mmCIF file of C-alpha atoms in Angstrom:
data_model
loop_
_atom_site.group_PDB
_atom_site.id
_atom_site.type_symbol
_atom_site.label_atom_id
_atom_site.label_comp_id
_atom_site.label_asym_id
_atom_site.label_seq_id
_atom_site.Cartn_x
_atom_site.Cartn_y
_atom_site.Cartn_z
ATOM 1 C CA MET A 1464 134.853 92.797 75.797
ATOM 2 C CA CYS A 1465 136.106 89.434 74.705
ATOM 3 C CA SER A 1466 134.061 87.397 72.261
ATOM 4 C CA LYS A 1467 130.590 86.663 73.616
ATOM 5 C CA ASN A 1468 130.329 83.505 75.662
ATOM 6 C CA ASP A 1469 127.093 83.572 77.630
ATOM 7 C CA SER A 1470 127.950 80.573 79.804
ATOM 8 C CA LYS A 1471 131.338 81.875 80.905
ATOM 9 C CA ARG A 1472 131.100 85.366 82.329
ATOM 10 C CA PHE A 1473 133.661 86.055 85.056
ATOM 11 C CA LEU A 1474 133.923 88.736 87.702
ATOM 12 C CA VAL A 1475 137.351 88.924 89.343
ATOM 13 C CA ILE A 1476 137.296 90.627 92.742
ATOM 14 C CA GLY A 1477 140.746 91.876 93.671
ATOM 15 C CA SER A 1478 141.701 92.150 90.008
ATOM 16 C CA ASN A 1479 144.491 94.622 90.843
ATOM 17 C CA SER A 1480 146.278 92.073 93.013
ATOM 18 C CA PHE A 1481 149.264 90.077 91.798
ATOM 19 C CA SER A 1482 147.346 86.810 91.450
ATOM 20 C CA GLY A 1483 144.105 88.497 90.406
ATOM 21 C CA SER A 1484 145.681 90.427 87.532
ATOM 22 C CA HIS A 1485 147.405 87.308 86.199
ATOM 23 C CA PHE A 1486 144.087 85.462 86.460
ATOM 24 C CA VAL A 1487 142.412 88.190 84.383
ATOM 25 C CA LYS A 1488 145.003 87.747 81.643
ATOM 26 C CA GLY A 1489 144.594 83.967 81.799
ATOM 27 C CA LEU A 1490 140.837 84.339 81.262
ATOM 28 C CA PHE A 1491 141.416 86.646 78.292
ATOM 29 C CA GLY A 1492 143.533 83.949 76.701
ATOM 30 C CA LYS A 1493 140.571 81.559 76.813
ATOM 31 C CA GLY A 1494 138.055 83.986 75.289
ATOM 32 C CA PHE A 1495 135.886 84.575 78.352
ATOM 33 C CA GLU A 1496 134.077 87.787 79.217
ATOM 34 C CA VAL A 1497 135.866 89.392 82.142
ATOM 35 C CA TRP A 1498 135.040 92.197 84.562
ATOM 36 C CA GLY A 1499 137.196 93.344 87.466
ATOM 37 C CA LEU A 1500 136.786 95.005 90.852
ATOM 38 C CA SER A 1501 139.451 96.290 93.249
ATOM 39 C CA ARG A 1502 139.352 98.854 96.010
ATOM 40 C CA SER A 1503 141.981 101.096 94.382
ATOM 41 C CA LYS A 1504 142.433 102.398 90.888
ATOM 42 C CA GLU A 1505 144.703 100.341 88.686
ATOM 43 C CA PRO A 1506 148.379 100.591 89.753
ATOM 44 C CA ASN A 1507 151.331 101.150 87.458
ATOM 45 C CA LYS A 1508 150.874 98.981 84.367
ATOM 46 C CA VAL A 1509 154.192 97.304 85.097
ATOM 47 C CA PHE A 1510 152.229 95.286 87.701
ATOM 48 C CA LEU A 1511 149.259 94.414 85.442
ATOM 49 C CA PRO A 1512 149.913 91.510 83.038
ATOM 50 C CA TYR A 1513 146.864 92.294 80.904
ATOM 51 C CA PHE A 1514 148.723 95.453 79.817
ATOM 52 C CA TRP A 1515 151.848 93.542 78.780
ATOM 53 C CA ASP A 1516 152.709 92.957 75.144
ATOM 54 C CA ASP A 1517 152.593 89.256 74.234
ATOM 55 C CA GLN A 1518 155.026 89.800 71.368
ATOM 56 C CA GLU A 1519 157.605 91.601 73.523
ATOM 57 C CA PRO A 1520 157.373 89.964 76.955
ATOM 58 C CA TYR A 1521 156.987 92.410 79.855
ATOM 59 C CA LYS A 1522 156.888 95.497 77.619
ATOM 60 C CA ILE A 1523 153.868 97.668 78.473
ATOM 61 C CA LYS A 1524 150.968 98.501 76.134
ATOM 62 C CA ASP A 1525 149.040 101.766 76.395
ATOM 63 C CA LYS A 1526 145.568 100.234 76.449
ATOM 64 C CA CYS A 1527 143.673 97.064 77.271
ATOM 65 C CA LYS A 1528 140.392 97.405 75.425
ATOM 66 C CA ASP A 1529 139.082 94.025 76.589
ATOM 67 C CA PHE A 1530 138.767 94.809 80.284
ATOM 68 C CA ASN A 1531 135.908 96.502 82.153
ATOM 69 C CA PHE A 1532 137.270 97.602 85.530
ATOM 70 C CA ARG A 1533 135.616 99.334 88.479
ATOM 71 C CA ALA A 1534 137.385 100.739 91.547
ATOM 72 C CA LEU A 1535 135.093 99.857 94.471
ATOM 73 C CA ASP A 1536 135.988 99.179 98.111
ATOM 74 C CA LEU A 1537 134.356 96.179 99.772
ATOM 75 C CA ASN A 1538 134.499 97.997 103.123
ATOM 76 C CA LYS A 1539 132.741 101.104 101.832
ATOM 77 C CA ASP A 1540 130.927 100.394 98.572
ATOM 78 C CA LEU A 1541 128.954 97.168 99.078
ATOM 79 C CA LYS A 1542 125.749 98.580 97.607
ATOM 80 C CA GLU A 1543 127.537 99.754 94.464
ATOM 81 C CA ILE A 1544 129.327 96.395 94.188
ATOM 82 C CA ILE A 1545 126.062 94.461 94.373
ATOM 83 C CA ASN A 1546 124.451 96.808 91.817
ATOM 84 C CA PHE A 1547 127.397 96.204 89.499
ATOM 85 C CA ILE A 1548 127.123 92.434 89.991
ATOM 86 C CA ASP A 1549 123.382 92.535 89.284
ATOM 87 C CA GLU A 1550 124.072 94.537 86.146
ATOM 88 C CA ILE A 1551 126.581 92.102 84.620
ATOM 89 C CA GLN A 1552 125.233 88.873 86.221
ATOM 90 C CA PRO A 1553 128.467 86.861 86.168
ATOM 91 C CA GLU A 1554 128.082 83.119 86.469
ATOM 92 C CA TYR A 1555 131.582 82.823 87.934
ATOM 93 C CA ILE A 1556 132.971 85.072 90.660
ATOM 94 C CA VAL A 1557 136.580 84.553 91.731
ATOM 95 C CA ASN A 1558 137.568 86.491 94.842
ATOM 96 C CA PHE A 1559 141.246 87.321 95.408
ATOM 97 C CA ALA A 1560 140.451 90.298 97.654
ATOM 98 C CA ALA A 1561 141.725 90.253 101.229
ATOM 99 C CA GLN A 1562 143.738 92.397 103.568
ATOM 100 C CA GLY A 1563 147.088 90.631 103.397
ATOM 101 C CA MET A 1564 150.503 90.988 105.041
ATOM 102 C CA VAL A 1565 150.949 88.720 108.018
ATOM 103 C CA ALA A 1566 153.370 90.723 110.156
ATOM 104 C CA GLU A 1567 151.450 93.993 109.805
ATOM 105 C CA SER A 1568 148.187 92.357 110.892
ATOM 106 C CA TRP A 1569 149.455 92.524 114.500
ATOM 107 C CA ASN A 1570 149.576 96.338 114.251
ATOM 108 C CA ASP A 1571 145.921 96.864 113.305
ATOM 109 C CA PRO A 1572 144.033 93.563 113.694
ATOM 110 C CA VAL A 1573 140.648 95.315 113.651
ATOM 111 C CA HIS A 1574 141.175 96.361 110.034
ATOM 112 C CA TRP A 1575 142.118 92.811 109.059
ATOM 113 C CA TYR A 1576 139.006 91.395 110.757
ATOM 114 C CA LYS A 1577 136.735 94.041 109.252
ATOM 115 C CA THR A 1578 138.013 93.465 105.708
ATOM 116 C CA ASN A 1579 138.524 89.709 105.758
ATOM 117 C CA ILE A 1580 135.502 88.731 107.840
ATOM 118 C CA ILE A 1581 132.781 91.380 108.268
ATOM 119 C CA SER A 1582 132.879 92.853 104.765
ATOM 120 C CA GLN A 1583 133.287 89.441 103.143
ATOM 121 C CA VAL A 1584 130.319 88.027 105.063
ATOM 122 C CA SER A 1585 128.230 91.029 103.987
ATOM 123 C CA LEU A 1586 129.142 90.323 100.361
ATOM 124 C CA HIS A 1587 128.428 86.604 100.620
ATOM 125 C CA ASP A 1588 125.060 87.195 102.280
ATOM 126 C CA GLU A 1589 124.022 89.117 99.168
ATOM 127 C CA LEU A 1590 125.587 86.719 96.683
ATOM 128 C CA ARG A 1591 123.756 83.699 98.116
ATOM 129 C CA LYS A 1592 120.509 85.303 96.899
ATOM 130 C CA ARG A 1593 121.688 85.584 93.254
ATOM 131 C CA SER A 1594 120.420 82.656 91.195
ATOM 132 C CA PHE A 1595 122.673 83.503 88.233
ATOM 133 C CA LEU A 1596 125.800 82.604 90.217
ATOM 134 C CA LYS A 1597 127.110 79.128 89.309
ATOM 135 C CA LYS A 1598 130.461 79.157 91.110
ATOM 136 C CA TYR A 1599 132.081 81.334 93.734
ATOM 137 C CA VAL A 1600 135.812 80.664 94.019
ATOM 138 C CA HIS A 1601 137.301 81.820 97.300
ATOM 139 C CA VAL A 1602 141.067 82.198 96.957
ATOM 140 C CA THR A 1603 142.226 81.632 100.515
ATOM 141 C CA THR A 1604 145.574 80.831 102.138
ATOM 142 C CA PRO A 1605 147.565 77.971 103.706
ATOM 143 C CA GLU A 1606 148.190 80.228 106.699
ATOM 144 C CA VAL A 1607 144.870 79.028 108.124
ATOM 145 C CA TYR A 1608 146.550 75.685 108.911
ATOM 146 C CA GLY A 1609 149.417 77.149 110.880
ATOM 147 C CA SER A 1610 152.811 75.555 110.462
ATOM 148 C CA THR A 1611 152.650 72.184 108.675
ATOM 149 C CA ASP A 1612 155.471 70.692 110.745
ATOM 150 C CA GLU A 1613 154.364 67.088 110.306
ATOM 151 C CA GLY A 1614 154.835 67.096 106.545
ATOM 152 C CA TRP A 1615 152.759 67.646 103.425
ATOM 153 C CA LEU A 1616 149.178 68.403 104.437
ATOM 154 C CA LYS A 1617 146.055 67.311 102.553
ATOM 155 C CA GLU A 1618 142.991 69.550 102.177
ATOM 156 C CA CYS A 1619 141.033 69.908 105.417
ATOM 157 C CA PHE A 1620 139.327 72.401 107.715
ATOM 158 C CA ASP A 1621 141.385 71.578 110.805
ATOM 159 C CA PHE A 1622 142.737 75.084 111.256
ATOM 160 C CA SER A 1623 145.348 76.376 113.689
ATOM 161 C CA PRO A 1624 145.998 80.009 112.687
ATOM 162 C CA SER A 1625 148.790 81.837 114.478
ATOM 163 C CA THR A 1626 148.375 85.506 113.413
ATOM 164 C CA PRO A 1627 145.467 87.971 113.139
ATOM 165 C CA TYR A 1628 145.715 87.662 109.357
ATOM 166 C CA ALA A 1629 145.459 83.874 109.482
ATOM 167 C CA VAL A 1630 142.631 83.983 112.045
ATOM 168 C CA SER A 1631 140.649 86.344 109.824
ATOM 169 C CA ARG A 1632 141.052 84.098 106.773
ATOM 170 C CA ALA A 1633 140.185 80.940 108.732
ATOM 171 C CA ALA A 1634 137.027 82.572 110.101
ATOM 172 C CA CYS A 1635 135.906 83.539 106.601
ATOM 173 C CA ASP A 1636 136.572 80.023 105.291
ATOM 174 C CA LEU A 1637 134.442 78.500 108.058
ATOM 175 C CA HIS A 1638 131.691 81.040 107.432
ATOM 176 C CA LEU A 1639 131.612 80.122 103.741
ATOM 177 C CA MET A 1640 131.444 76.428 104.527
ATOM 178 C CA SER A 1641 128.450 77.113 106.769
ATOM 179 C CA PHE A 1642 126.777 78.920 103.843
ATOM 180 C CA TYR A 1643 127.474 75.949 101.597
ATOM 181 C CA LYS A 1644 125.859 73.577 104.085
ATOM 182 C CA ALA A 1645 122.891 75.836 104.868
ATOM 183 C CA TYR A 1646 122.152 77.394 101.462
ATOM 184 C CA ASP A 1647 124.062 75.262 98.928
ATOM 185 C CA PHE A 1648 126.159 78.337 98.259
ATOM 186 C CA PRO A 1649 128.428 77.279 95.346
ATOM 187 C CA VAL A 1650 131.767 78.014 97.009
ATOM 188 C CA ILE A 1651 135.046 76.405 95.998
ATOM 189 C CA PHE A 1652 138.176 76.939 98.118
ATOM 190 C CA THR A 1653 141.681 77.200 96.650
ATOM 191 C CA ARG A 1654 144.949 77.465 98.569
ATOM 192 C CA ALA A 1655 148.311 77.987 96.879
ATOM 193 C CA ALA A 1656 151.729 78.436 98.453
ATOM 194 C CA ASN A 1657 153.905 80.358 97.844
ATOM 195 C CA VAL A 1658 152.975 82.085 94.587
ATOM 196 C CA TYR A 1659 155.572 84.192 92.742
ATOM 197 C CA GLY A 1660 156.363 85.536 89.304
ATOM 198 C CA PRO A 1661 156.580 88.671 87.134
ATOM 199 C CA GLY A 1662 154.476 91.544 88.437
ATOM 200 C CA GLN A 1663 154.651 90.549 92.103
ATOM 201 C CA GLN A 1664 154.702 93.292 94.732
ATOM 202 C CA LEU A 1665 158.241 94.518 95.237
ATOM 203 C CA TYR A 1666 158.253 93.899 99.009
ATOM 204 C CA ARG A 1667 157.834 90.131 98.517
ATOM 205 C CA ILE A 1668 160.926 88.010 99.067
ATOM 206 C CA ILE A 1669 161.731 87.097 95.444
ATOM 207 C CA PRO A 1670 161.408 90.490 93.706
ATOM 208 C CA ARG A 1671 162.892 92.268 96.732
ATOM 209 C CA THR A 1672 165.963 90.028 96.690
ATOM 210 C CA MET A 1673 166.358 90.463 92.938
ATOM 211 C CA LEU A 1674 166.045 94.237 93.211
ATOM 212 C CA GLY A 1675 168.679 94.242 95.936
ATOM 213 C CA ALA A 1676 170.963 92.189 93.733
ATOM 214 C CA LEU A 1677 170.406 94.372 90.634
ATOM 215 C CA THR A 1678 170.897 97.676 92.469
ATOM 216 C CA GLY A 1679 173.304 96.732 95.267
ATOM 217 C CA LYS A 1680 170.869 97.837 97.963
ATOM 218 C CA GLY A 1681 170.627 95.696 101.087
ATOM 219 C CA MET A 1682 167.675 93.618 102.243
ATOM 220 C CA ASN A 1683 166.551 92.060 105.517
ATOM 221 C CA LEU A 1684 166.280 88.303 106.015
ATOM 222 C CA HIS A 1685 164.114 87.645 109.069
ATOM 223 C CA GLY A 1686 165.227 84.845 111.346
ATOM 224 C CA GLY A 1687 168.068 83.958 109.035
ATOM 225 C CA GLY A 1688 165.655 82.479 106.494
ATOM 226 C CA LEU A 1689 165.253 79.138 108.265
ATOM 227 C CA SER A 1690 161.556 78.731 107.473
ATOM 228 C CA GLU A 1691 160.685 76.435 104.581
ATOM 229 C CA ARG A 1692 158.280 77.086 101.728
ATOM 230 C CA SER A 1693 157.129 75.509 98.468
ATOM 231 C CA PHE A 1694 157.191 78.157 95.730
ATOM 232 C CA ILE A 1695 154.912 77.926 92.706
ATOM 233 C CA PHE A 1696 154.949 80.027 89.529
ATOM 234 C CA ILE A 1697 151.902 82.215 88.965
ATOM 235 C CA LYS A 1698 151.011 80.795 85.526
ATOM 236 C CA ASP A 1699 150.702 77.304 87.000
ATOM 237 C CA VAL A 1700 148.362 78.662 89.675
ATOM 238 C CA VAL A 1701 146.232 80.484 87.095
ATOM 239 C CA GLU A 1702 145.757 77.336 85.020
ATOM 240 C CA GLY A 1703 144.757 75.332 88.078
ATOM 241 C CA THR A 1704 142.358 78.026 89.302
ATOM 242 C CA ILE A 1705 140.608 78.355 85.932
ATOM 243 C CA ASP A 1706 140.129 74.590 85.768
ATOM 244 C CA LEU A 1707 138.729 74.500 89.290
ATOM 245 C CA SER A 1708 136.436 77.465 88.617
ATOM 246 C CA LEU A 1709 134.829 75.666 85.700
ATOM 247 C CA ASN A 1710 134.843 72.058 86.879
ATOM 248 C CA ALA A 1711 135.204 71.606 90.641
ATOM 249 C CA GLU A 1712 132.109 70.809 92.683
ATOM 250 C CA PRO A 1713 130.760 73.304 95.256
ATOM 251 C CA GLY A 1714 131.944 72.729 98.803
ATOM 252 C CA SER A 1715 135.297 71.335 97.686
ATOM 253 C CA SER A 1716 138.742 72.510 98.788
ATOM 254 C CA TRP A 1717 141.924 72.318 96.704
ATOM 255 C CA HIS A 1718 145.657 72.800 97.106
ATOM 256 C CA ILE A 1719 147.696 74.211 94.222
ATOM 257 C CA SER A 1720 151.321 73.489 95.020
ATOM 258 C CA THR A 1721 154.572 72.015 93.830
ATOM 259 C CA ARG A 1722 156.112 69.007 95.558
ATOM 260 C CA GLU A 1723 159.442 70.638 96.302
ATOM 261 C CA ALA A 1724 160.349 72.764 99.307
ATOM 262 C CA ILE A 1725 163.213 75.169 99.905
ATOM 263 C CA SER A 1726 164.303 77.279 102.857
ATOM 264 C CA ILE A 1727 164.054 81.033 102.465
ATOM 265 C CA ARG A 1728 167.809 81.322 102.964
ATOM 266 C CA SER A 1729 168.493 78.784 100.203
ATOM 267 C CA LEU A 1730 166.106 80.678 97.922
ATOM 268 C CA VAL A 1731 167.934 83.953 98.553
ATOM 269 C CA GLU A 1732 171.275 82.217 97.973
ATOM 270 C CA LYS A 1733 169.952 80.829 94.686
ATOM 271 C CA ILE A 1734 168.906 84.317 93.556
ATOM 272 C CA CYS A 1735 172.321 85.684 94.514
ATOM 273 C CA ASP A 1736 173.928 82.954 92.399
ATOM 274 C CA ILE A 1737 171.878 83.691 89.265
ATOM 275 C CA THR A 1738 172.517 87.437 89.601
ATOM 276 C CA ASN A 1739 176.228 86.993 90.422
ATOM 277 C CA VAL A 1740 175.989 88.862 93.714
ATOM 278 C CA ASP A 1741 177.676 88.027 97.020
ATOM 279 C CA PHE A 1742 175.041 86.979 99.575
ATOM 280 C CA ASP A 1743 176.837 88.738 102.450
ATOM 281 C CA LYS A 1744 176.956 92.048 100.571
ATOM 282 C CA ILE A 1745 173.202 92.506 100.218
ATOM 283 C CA VAL A 1746 171.637 90.427 103.038
ATOM 284 C CA ASN A 1747 171.122 91.623 106.611
ATOM 285 C CA ILE A 1748 169.995 88.973 109.133
ATOM 286 C CA ASN A 1749 167.180 90.233 111.408
ATOM 287 C CA GLU A 1750 165.071 88.733 114.183
ATOM 288 C CA GLU A 1751 162.208 86.455 113.185
ATOM 289 C CA ARG A 1752 158.781 88.032 112.773
ATOM 290 C CA LEU A 1753 156.097 87.485 115.423
ATOM 291 C CA GLY A 1754 153.934 84.420 114.786
ATOM 292 C CA LYS A 1755 155.764 83.298 111.659
ATOM 293 C CA ASP A 1756 155.095 79.645 110.828
ATOM 294 C CA LEU A 1757 158.043 77.402 110.069
ATOM 295 C CA ASN A 1758 156.553 75.443 107.158
ATOM 296 C CA TYR A 1759 153.732 75.622 104.615
ATOM 297 C CA LEU A 1760 153.746 72.316 102.753
ATOM 298 C CA LEU A 1761 150.561 71.568 100.813
ATOM 299 C CA ASP A 1762 149.779 68.163 99.329
ATOM 300 C CA SER A 1763 148.382 68.757 95.813
ATOM 301 C CA THR A 1764 147.709 65.085 94.961
ATOM 302 C CA LYS A 1765 143.945 65.649 94.776
ATOM 303 C CA LEU A 1766 144.248 68.306 92.053
ATOM 304 C CA ARG A 1767 146.805 66.271 90.122
ATOM 305 C CA LYS A 1768 144.683 63.112 90.087
ATOM 306 C CA ARG A 1769 141.272 64.693 89.534
ATOM 307 C CA PHE A 1770 142.159 67.211 86.835
ATOM 308 C CA ASN A 1771 145.512 65.911 85.601
ATOM 309 C CA TRP A 1772 147.106 69.184 86.677
ATOM 310 C CA LYS A 1773 150.846 69.546 87.083
ATOM 311 C CA GLU A 1774 153.198 72.480 87.269
ATOM 312 C CA LYS A 1775 154.934 73.423 84.009
ATOM 313 C CA TYR A 1776 157.568 75.757 85.465
ATOM 314 C CA SER A 1777 160.459 74.691 87.682
ATOM 315 C CA LEU A 1778 161.723 77.106 90.323
ATOM 316 C CA ASP A 1779 164.762 77.917 88.179
ATOM 317 C CA GLN A 1780 162.564 78.655 85.148
ATOM 318 C CA GLY A 1781 160.182 80.801 87.150
ATOM 319 C CA LEU A 1782 162.991 82.772 88.763
ATOM 320 C CA ALA A 1783 164.537 83.421 85.337
ATOM 321 C CA LEU A 1784 161.237 84.815 84.005
ATOM 322 C CA THR A 1785 160.753 86.965 87.100
ATOM 323 C CA LEU A 1786 164.268 88.336 86.746
ATOM 324 C CA LYS A 1787 163.581 89.098 83.073
ATOM 325 C CA TRP A 1788 160.540 91.179 84.069
ATOM 326 C CA LEU A 1789 162.583 93.091 86.625
ATOM 327 C CA GLU A 1790 165.455 93.730 84.211
ATOM 328 C CA THR A 1791 163.093 94.823 81.425
ATOM 329 C CA ASN A 1792 161.350 97.356 83.674
ATOM 330 C CA LEU A 1793 164.151 98.237 86.092
ATOM 331 C CA ASP A 1794 164.097 101.961 85.229
ATOM 332 C CA ILE A 1795 160.476 102.073 86.389
ATOM 333 C CA LEU A 1796 160.680 99.654 89.302
ATOM 334 C CA LYS A 1797 163.743 101.106 90.994
ATOM 335 C CA ASN A 1798 161.863 104.400 91.449
ATOM 336 C CA LEU A 1799 158.737 102.842 92.969
ATOM 337 C CA PRO A 1800 158.278 102.017 96.700
ATOM 338 C CA TRP A 1801 159.931 98.722 97.630
ATOM 339 C CA GLU A 1802 158.324 98.375 101.042
ATOM 340 C CA TYR A 1803 154.741 97.529 102.038
ATOM 341 C CA ILE A 1804 152.473 100.569 102.475
ATOM 342 C CA HIS A 1805 149.280 99.896 104.415
ATOM 343 C CA LYS A 1806 146.057 101.237 102.877
ATOM 344 C CA LEU A 1807 143.044 101.934 105.063
#
């Protein structure tokens, strides 16, 4: 464990995820005690920043002695999860766990609703009874808003979800707000868009484009890449989330976002430029995905003013660091699956 700090004990649910694993490493850097839960055993260490060597960026260490991890499935192991929570009594729980992937949620919506609503509600109904819990940070998604076509959107609960994934996340957010109002449940909501960086799943647009460029293998660009996003580097998100975990008031909602937007096509073109690859040689234009929103533009003024937060990494800097991770570990990554594989 990290050095003892009785007032700052964290449990990270979804600690195997891209954002969750970076959050774990960020907590280590501040000397907190950290435990982790995810439904699957830890993946290849190339995806887990707390196994990376700080002296040789993105090189992998054999062990991480500071981390106590349990593989437990929220859909199947609620009793064991609650027993574990009662054993360690964390004052801060940060939940990154959710069934993701927007397009695939149309194929099996029941699984998305079971994981993101039913199982989450079952967890929260137990957590509300634990007096040791000071803060519960629910890492949610801008997809609950639907497309933000009228410009940069401030924090609100006026939802207009357009996919089963987004509906499931919106329902859970509203459920948690009802628990805050009824029980003073200490929930804090965070929404970040679109998070990227070293260690991200290979099927996501940035690592997938970079892999295509480094190996010469083609990739699909749905709808020609006309949709617009605001990309934010993972380390900036981690810093904002830690600050909110410790200092934000229960019942509050926060956006963690840059103030710059870029179309997906322009992003892919930028990656092709920095890797010296012809766009037309690796990109295949496909039809747009069902229910895809045109824009996710989040106004982060509240976070900037209240906590003096600001992003430290530009898009160009973040892309360079992500490319460095891919190049350093290319022999491993090129032999791993590049496409999304659904886990039941």
